Coordinates of C-alpha atoms in Angstrom, one line a residue:
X25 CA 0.0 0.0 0.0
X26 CA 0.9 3.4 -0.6
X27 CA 1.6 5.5 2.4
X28 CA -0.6 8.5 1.6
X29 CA -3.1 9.1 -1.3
X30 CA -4.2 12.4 -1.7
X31 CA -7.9 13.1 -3.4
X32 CA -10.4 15.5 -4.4
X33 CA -7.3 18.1 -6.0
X34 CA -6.8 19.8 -9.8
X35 CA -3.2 19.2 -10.7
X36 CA -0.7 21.4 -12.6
X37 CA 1.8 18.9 -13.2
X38 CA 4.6 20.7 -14.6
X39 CA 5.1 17.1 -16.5
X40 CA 6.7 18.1 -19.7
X41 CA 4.7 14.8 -21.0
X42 CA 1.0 16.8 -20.2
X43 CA 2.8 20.3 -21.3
X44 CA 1.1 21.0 -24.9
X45 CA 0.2 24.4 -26.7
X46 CA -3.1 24.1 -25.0
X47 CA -2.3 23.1 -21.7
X48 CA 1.1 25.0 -20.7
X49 CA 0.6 23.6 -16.9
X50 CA 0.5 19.8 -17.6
X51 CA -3.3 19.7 -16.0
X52 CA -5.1 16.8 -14.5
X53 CA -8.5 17.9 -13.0
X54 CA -10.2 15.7 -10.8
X55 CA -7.1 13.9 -9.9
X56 CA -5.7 11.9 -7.1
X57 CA -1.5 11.4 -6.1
X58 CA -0.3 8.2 -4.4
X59 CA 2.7 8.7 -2.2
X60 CA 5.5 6.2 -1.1
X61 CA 8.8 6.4 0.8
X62 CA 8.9 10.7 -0.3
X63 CA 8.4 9.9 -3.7
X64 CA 5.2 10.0 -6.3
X65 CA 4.2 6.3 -7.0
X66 CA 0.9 7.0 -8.8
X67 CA -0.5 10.3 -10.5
X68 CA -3.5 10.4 -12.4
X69 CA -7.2 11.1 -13.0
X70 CA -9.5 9.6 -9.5
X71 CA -11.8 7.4 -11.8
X72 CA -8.2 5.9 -12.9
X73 CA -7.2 4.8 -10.0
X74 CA -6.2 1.4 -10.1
X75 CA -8.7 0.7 -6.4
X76 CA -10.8 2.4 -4.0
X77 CA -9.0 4.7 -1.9
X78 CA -9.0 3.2 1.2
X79 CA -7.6 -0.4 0.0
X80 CA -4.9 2.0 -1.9
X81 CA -2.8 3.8 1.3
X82 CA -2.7 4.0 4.8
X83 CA -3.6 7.5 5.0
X84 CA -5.9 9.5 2.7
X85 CA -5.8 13.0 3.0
X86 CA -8.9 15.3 1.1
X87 CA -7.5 18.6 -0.9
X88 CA -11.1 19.6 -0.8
X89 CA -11.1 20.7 -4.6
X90 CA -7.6 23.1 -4.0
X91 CA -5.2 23.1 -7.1
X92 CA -1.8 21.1 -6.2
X93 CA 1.3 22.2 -8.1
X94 CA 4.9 20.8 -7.3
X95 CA 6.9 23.0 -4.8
X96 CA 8.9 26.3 -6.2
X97 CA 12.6 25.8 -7.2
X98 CA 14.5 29.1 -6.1
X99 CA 17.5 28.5 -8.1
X100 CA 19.5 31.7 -7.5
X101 CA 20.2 33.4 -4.3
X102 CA 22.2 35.0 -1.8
X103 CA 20.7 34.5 1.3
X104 CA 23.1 33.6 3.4
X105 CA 25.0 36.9 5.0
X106 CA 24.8 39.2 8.2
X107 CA 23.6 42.5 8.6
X108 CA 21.6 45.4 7.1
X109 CA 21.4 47.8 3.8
X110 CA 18.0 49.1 3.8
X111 CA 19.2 52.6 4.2
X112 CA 21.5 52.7 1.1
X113 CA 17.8 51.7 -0.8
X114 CA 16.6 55.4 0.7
X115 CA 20.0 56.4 -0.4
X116 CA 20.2 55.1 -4.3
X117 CA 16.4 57.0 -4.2
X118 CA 17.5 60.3 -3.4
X119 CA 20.1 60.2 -6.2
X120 CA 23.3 58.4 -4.5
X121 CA 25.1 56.5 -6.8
X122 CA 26.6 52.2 -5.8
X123 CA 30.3 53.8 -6.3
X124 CA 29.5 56.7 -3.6
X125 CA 28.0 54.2 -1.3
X126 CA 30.8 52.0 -1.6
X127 CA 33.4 54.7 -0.8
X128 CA 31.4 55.4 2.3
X129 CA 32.0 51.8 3.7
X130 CA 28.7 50.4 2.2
X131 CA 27.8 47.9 -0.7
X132 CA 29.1 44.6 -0.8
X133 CA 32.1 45.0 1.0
X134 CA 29.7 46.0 4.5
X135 CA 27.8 42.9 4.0
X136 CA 31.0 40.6 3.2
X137 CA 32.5 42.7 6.7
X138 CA 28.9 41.7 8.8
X139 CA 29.0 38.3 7.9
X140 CA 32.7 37.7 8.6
X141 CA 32.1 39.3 12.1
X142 CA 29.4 37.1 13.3
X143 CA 29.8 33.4 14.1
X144 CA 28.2 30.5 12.6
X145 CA 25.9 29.7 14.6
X146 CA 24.4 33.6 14.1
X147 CA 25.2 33.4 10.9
X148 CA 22.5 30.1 11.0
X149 CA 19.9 32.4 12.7
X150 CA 19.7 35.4 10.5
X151 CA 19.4 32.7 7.4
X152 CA 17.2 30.4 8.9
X153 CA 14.8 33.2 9.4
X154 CA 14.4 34.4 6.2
X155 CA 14.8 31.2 4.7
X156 CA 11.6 30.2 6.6
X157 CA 10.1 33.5 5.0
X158 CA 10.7 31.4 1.3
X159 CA 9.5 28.4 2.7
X160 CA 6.1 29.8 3.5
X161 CA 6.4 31.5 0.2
X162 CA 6.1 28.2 -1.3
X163 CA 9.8 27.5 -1.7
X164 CA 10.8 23.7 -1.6
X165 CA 14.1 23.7 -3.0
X166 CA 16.4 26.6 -2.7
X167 CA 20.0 27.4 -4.3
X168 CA 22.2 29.2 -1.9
X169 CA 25.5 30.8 -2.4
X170 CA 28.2 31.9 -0.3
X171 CA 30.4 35.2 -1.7
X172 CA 30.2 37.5 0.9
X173 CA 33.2 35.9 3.3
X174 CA 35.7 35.9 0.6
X175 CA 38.1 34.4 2.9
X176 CA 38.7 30.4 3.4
X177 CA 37.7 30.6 7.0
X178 CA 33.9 32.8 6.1
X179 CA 33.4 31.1 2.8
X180 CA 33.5 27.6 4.4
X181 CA 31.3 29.4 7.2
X182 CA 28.4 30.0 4.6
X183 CA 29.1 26.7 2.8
X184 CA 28.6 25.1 6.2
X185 CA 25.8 26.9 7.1
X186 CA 23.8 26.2 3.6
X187 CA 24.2 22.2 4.4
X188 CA 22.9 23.3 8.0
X189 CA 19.8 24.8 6.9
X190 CA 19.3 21.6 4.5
X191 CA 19.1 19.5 7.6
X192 CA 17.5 21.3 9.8
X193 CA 14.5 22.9 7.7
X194 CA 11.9 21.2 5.1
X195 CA 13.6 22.4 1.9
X196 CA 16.5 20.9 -0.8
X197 CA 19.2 22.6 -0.2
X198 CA 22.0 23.3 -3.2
X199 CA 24.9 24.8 -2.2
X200 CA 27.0 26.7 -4.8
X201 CA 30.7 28.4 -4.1
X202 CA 31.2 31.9 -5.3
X203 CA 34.4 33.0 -4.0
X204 CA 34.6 34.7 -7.2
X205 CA 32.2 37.0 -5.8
X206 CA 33.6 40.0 -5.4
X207 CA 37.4 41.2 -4.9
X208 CA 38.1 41.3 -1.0
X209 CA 40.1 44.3 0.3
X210 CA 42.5 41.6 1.1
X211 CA 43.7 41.3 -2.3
X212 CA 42.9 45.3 -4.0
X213 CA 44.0 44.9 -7.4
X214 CA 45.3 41.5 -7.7
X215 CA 42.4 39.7 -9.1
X216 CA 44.7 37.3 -10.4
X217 CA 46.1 36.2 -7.3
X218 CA 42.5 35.7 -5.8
X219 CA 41.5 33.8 -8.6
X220 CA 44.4 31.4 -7.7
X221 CA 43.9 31.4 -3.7
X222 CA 40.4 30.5 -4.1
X223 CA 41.4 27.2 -6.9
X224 CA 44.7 26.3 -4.5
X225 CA 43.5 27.0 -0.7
X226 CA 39.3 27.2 -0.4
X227 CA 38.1 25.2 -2.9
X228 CA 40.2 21.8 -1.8
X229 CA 39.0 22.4 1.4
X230 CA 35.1 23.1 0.7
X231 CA 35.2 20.0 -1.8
X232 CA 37.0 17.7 1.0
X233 CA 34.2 18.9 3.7
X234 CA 31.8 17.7 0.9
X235 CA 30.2 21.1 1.1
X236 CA 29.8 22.4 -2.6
X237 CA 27.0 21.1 -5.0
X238 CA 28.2 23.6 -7.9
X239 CA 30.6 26.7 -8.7
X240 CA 29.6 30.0 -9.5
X241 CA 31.2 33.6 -10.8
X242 CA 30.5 37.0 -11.4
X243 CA 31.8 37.5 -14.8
X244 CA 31.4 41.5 -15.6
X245 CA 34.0 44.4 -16.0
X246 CA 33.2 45.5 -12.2
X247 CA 34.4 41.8 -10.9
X248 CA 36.2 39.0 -12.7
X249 CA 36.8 38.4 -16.5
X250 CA 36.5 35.5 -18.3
X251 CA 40.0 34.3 -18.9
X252 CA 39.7 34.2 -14.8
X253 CA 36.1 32.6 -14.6
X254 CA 37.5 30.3 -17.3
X255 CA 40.7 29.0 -14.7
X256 CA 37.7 28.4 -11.8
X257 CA 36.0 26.8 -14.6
X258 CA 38.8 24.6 -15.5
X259 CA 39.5 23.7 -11.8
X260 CA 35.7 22.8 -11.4
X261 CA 36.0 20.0 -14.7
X262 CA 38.8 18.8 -12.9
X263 CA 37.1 17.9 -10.0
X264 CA 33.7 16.8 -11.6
X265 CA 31.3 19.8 -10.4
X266 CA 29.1 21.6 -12.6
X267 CA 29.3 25.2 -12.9
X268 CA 27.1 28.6 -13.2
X269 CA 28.0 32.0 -14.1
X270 CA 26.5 35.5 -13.3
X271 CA 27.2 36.9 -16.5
X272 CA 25.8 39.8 -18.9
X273 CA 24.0 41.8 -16.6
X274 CA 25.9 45.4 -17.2
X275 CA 27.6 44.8 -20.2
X276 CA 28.7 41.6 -22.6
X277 CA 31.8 40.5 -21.6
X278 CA 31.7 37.8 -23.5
X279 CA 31.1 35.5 -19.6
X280 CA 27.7 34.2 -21.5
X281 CA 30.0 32.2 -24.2
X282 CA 32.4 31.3 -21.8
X283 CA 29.6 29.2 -19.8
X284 CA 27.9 27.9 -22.3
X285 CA 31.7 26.1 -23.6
X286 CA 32.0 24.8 -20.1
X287 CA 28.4 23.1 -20.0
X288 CA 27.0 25.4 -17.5
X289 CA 23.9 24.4 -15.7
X290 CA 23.0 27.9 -15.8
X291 CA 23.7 31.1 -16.8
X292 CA 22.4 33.9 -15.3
X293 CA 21.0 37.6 -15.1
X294 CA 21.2 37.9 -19.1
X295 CA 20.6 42.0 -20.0
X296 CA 23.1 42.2 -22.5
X297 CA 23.1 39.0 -24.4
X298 CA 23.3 39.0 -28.4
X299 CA 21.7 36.5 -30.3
X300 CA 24.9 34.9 -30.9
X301 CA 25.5 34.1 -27.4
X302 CA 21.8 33.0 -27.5
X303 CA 22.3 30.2 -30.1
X304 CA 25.5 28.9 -28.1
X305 CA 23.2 28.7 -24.7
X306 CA 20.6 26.7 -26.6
X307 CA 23.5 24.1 -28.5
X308 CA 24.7 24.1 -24.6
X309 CA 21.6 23.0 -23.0
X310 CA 22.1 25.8 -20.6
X311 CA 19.2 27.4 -18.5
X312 CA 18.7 31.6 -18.5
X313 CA 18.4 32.2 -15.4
X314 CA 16.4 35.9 -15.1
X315 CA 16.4 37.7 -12.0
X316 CA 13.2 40.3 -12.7
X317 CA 13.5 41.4 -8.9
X318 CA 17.2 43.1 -9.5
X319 CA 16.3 44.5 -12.3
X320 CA 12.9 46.0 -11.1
X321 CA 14.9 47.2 -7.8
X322 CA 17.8 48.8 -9.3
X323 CA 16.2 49.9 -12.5
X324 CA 17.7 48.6 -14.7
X325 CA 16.2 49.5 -18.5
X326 CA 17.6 47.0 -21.1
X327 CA 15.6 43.7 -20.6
X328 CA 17.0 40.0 -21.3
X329 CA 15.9 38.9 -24.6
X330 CA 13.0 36.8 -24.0
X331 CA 12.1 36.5 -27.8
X332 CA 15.5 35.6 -28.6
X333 CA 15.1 33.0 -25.8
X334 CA 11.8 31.8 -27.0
X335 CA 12.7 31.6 -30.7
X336 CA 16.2 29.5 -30.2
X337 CA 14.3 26.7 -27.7
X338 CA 16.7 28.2 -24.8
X339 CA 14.8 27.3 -21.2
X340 CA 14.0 30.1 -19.1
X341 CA 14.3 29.8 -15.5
X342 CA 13.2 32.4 -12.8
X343 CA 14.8 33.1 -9.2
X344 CA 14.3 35.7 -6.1
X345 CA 18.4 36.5 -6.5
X346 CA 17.6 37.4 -2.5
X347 CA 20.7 39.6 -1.8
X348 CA 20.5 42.5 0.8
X349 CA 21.6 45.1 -2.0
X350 CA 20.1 44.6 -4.9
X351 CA 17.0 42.1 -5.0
X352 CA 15.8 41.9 -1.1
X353 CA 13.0 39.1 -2.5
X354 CA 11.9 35.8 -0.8
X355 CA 8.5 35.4 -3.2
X356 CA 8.6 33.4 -6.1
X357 CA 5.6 34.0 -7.2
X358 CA 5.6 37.8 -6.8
X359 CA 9.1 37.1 -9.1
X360 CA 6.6 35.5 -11.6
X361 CA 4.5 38.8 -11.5
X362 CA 7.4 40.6 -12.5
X363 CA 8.5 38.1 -15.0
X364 CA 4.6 38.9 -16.8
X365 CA 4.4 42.5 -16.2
X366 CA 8.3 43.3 -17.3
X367 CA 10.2 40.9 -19.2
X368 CA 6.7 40.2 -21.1
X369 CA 6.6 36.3 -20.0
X370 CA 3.2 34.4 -20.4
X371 CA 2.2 32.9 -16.8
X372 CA 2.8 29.9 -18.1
X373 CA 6.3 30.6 -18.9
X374 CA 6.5 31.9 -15.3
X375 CA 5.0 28.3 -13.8
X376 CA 7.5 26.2 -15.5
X377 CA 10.4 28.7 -15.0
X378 CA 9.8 27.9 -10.7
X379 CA 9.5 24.2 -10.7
X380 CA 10.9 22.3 -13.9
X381 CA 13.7 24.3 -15.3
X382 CA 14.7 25.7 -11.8
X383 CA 15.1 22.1 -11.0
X384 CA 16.8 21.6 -14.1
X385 CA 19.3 24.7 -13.5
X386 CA 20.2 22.7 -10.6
X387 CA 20.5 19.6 -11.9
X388 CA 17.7 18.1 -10.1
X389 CA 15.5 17.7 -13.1
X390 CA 14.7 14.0 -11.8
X391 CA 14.5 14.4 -8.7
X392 CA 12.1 17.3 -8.6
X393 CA 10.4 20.0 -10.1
X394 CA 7.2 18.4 -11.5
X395 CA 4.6 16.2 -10.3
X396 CA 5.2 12.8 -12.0
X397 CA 5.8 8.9 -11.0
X398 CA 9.2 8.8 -9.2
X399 CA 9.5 12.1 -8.2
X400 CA 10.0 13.6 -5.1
X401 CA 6.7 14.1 -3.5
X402 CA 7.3 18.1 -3.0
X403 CA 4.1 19.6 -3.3
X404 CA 1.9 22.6 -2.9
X405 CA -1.7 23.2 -2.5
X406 CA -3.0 26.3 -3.4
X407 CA -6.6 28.0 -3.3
X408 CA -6.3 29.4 -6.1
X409 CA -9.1 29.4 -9.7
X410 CA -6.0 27.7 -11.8
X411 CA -2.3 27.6 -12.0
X412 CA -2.3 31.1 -14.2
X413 CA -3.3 32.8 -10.7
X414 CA -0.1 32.1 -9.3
X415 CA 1.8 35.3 -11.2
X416 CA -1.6 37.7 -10.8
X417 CA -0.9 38.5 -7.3
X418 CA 1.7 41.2 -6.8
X419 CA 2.9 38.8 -3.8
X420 CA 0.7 38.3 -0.7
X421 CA -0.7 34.6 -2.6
X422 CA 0.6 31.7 0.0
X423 CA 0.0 28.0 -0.1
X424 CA -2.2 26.7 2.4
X425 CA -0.8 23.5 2.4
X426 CA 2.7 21.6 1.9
X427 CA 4.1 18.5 1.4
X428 CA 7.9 17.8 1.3
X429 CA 9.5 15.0 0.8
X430 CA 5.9 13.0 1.3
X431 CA 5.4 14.7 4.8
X432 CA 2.4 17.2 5.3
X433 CA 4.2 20.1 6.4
X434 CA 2.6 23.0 8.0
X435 CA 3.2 26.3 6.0
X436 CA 5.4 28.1 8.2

């Protein structure tokens, strides 16, 4: 028997099998989901079942008509770090450019200085709470980056803590290393010689504490370029872990190409992409990542080219890119309204960009990201008229019910 069977629920699958030009949700209505051992044994249509319910699972739980999707994929962020930049926000308003902040001891380099100065263990509390924040948001699997310690002993500290909040809260964690983050004041002007303390002294260590699920860069004229990204790159091939690259969000610096020759599972932010760059993502396989909620909060004015994205096949994938200074988001679906409303994605777009291609810009295609036999039963219910409801809301639209790994979850 099956542990749990749920009835009485509409399904939007996100089952590339159901996905047609009619149906861009994968819908079953009237459907039922058989759970065993955290994964989806049976999906289907209730008069399809293969029994009555009660001689089918030990427990049967009613969704009382509610629409069930799979649970949101937050591929991209940066929630991990200490402290506070909500007054450079009133700052940048009243005309204050990043550079002047920056000179003033703000920007990047005063979060990478808070989260250095705090110890794990706080740096675990100030995460886990807004982490809780995505989970009631939906959120079931999350990406989260270190980049703000920038050092071996605070980058292993947000590595550590990422696997901490993977064990100790309902939500897939992937942990992703981004020493090449930013320049630390540490190593002012020799980018070079970071590049090469980050390949020869943190990442041995982070890979031998088994603490690193893939490796990330900022590729842009203000950080790294790609002859360094490409040396991380090269060091990540060596040891068998996928990569990621920010890449093409204030310029094209050609870090777009670059990822796509390594295989990258994703790349990400996308602004000032050509189509050239947008035929070698889509030979690649490689996901474009957008990240609406920087763009909207920093106003930024040259979209990603979602047409060009559409018309080579290239999979669009959606995150929060939570950050304290440039994307302070823990909503996925409010990232879906912006998705609609600026980048001029359909809502369907939007549903499959949070579940099955964030799970496939993590590499967790199979495991999750759609509801579908031998998946991980992670699962939302919703009181909602139909999946397309999900990006309406400007934020403020919760589940009321989740499910990870097979467990009924309260929504926290």
């Amino acid at each position: 028997m099956w542990d749990t069977l749920w009835t009485d629920i509409h399904v939007a699958t996100a089952d590339p099998a159901l996905i047609s030009d009619q149906d861009g949700y994968g819908c079953i209505h009237n459907a039922a989901t058989g759970i065993e051992n955290g994964r989806i044994s049976w999906i289907g249509a209730a008069r399809d079942l293969p029994d009555a319910p009660q001689n089918l699972a030990h427990k049967i739980h009613s969704g009382n008509g509610l629409w069930m999707t799979p649970g949101l994929v937050d591929a991209h962020t940066h929630v991990i770090y200490a402290g506070d930049r909500s007054l450079e926000f009133a700052e940048r308003l009243n005309g204050v450019s990043y550079a002047e902040i920056a000179r003033k001891g703000g920007g990047i380099i005063s979060t990478v200085n808070a989260t250095r100065n705090v110890s794990e263990d706080e740096l675990f509390d100030v995460t886990a709470r807004r982490v809780r924040r995505m989970i009631a948001e939906g959120t079931t699997t999350l990406e989260m980056k270190s980049g703000y310690g920038l050092t071996l002993q605070d980058e292993l500290k947000q590595l550590r803590v990422a696997r901490a909040i993977g064990t100790a809260l309902p939500v897939r964690v992937h942990a992703t290393f981004l020493g090449a983050h930013a320049l630390p004041p540490e190593f002012k002007d020799r980018q070079d010689d970071y590049v090469s303390h980050l390949i020869t002294d943190i990442l041995p260590q982070a890979v031998e504490e088994k603490l690193i699920d893939s490796i990330d860069g900022f590729c842009e004229n203000i950080a790294f370029t790609p002859d360094q990204i490409e040396r991380l790159f090269i060091a990540a091939n060596d040891l068998k872990i996928p990569v990621r690259l920010h890449s093409e969000q204030l310029s094209n610096s050609g870090g777009t190409k670059l990822a796509a020759r390594y295989g990258a599972l994703s790349t990400d932010h996308l602004e000032y992409v050509v189509e050239d760059d947008v035929i070698d993502l889509a030979h690649a396989g490689t996901v474009a990542m957008l990240l609406p909620g920087a763009f909207y909060f920093i106003r930024e004015t040259r979209m990603p080219p979602v047409d060009l994205f559409r018309k080579h096949n290239v999979p669009m994938g959606l995150a929060t890119d939570c950050n304290p200074g440039t994307s302070p988001s823990v909503s996925l679906t409010g990232i879906m309204n912006m998705a609609c409303t600026l980048f001029r994605m359909t809502p369907e777009e939007t549903f499959s960009a949070v579940t099955r291609i964030g799970a496939q810009a993590l590499g967790l295609q199979n495991v999750t990201g759609s509801l579908a036999t031998g998946q991980a039963a992670d699962m939302l219910l919703w009181d909602i008229a139909g999946p397309h409801e999900l990006s309406y809301w400007i934020g403020g639209r919760r589940p009321v019910q989740r499910v990870f790994d097979g467990k009924l979850d309260p929504v926290i």
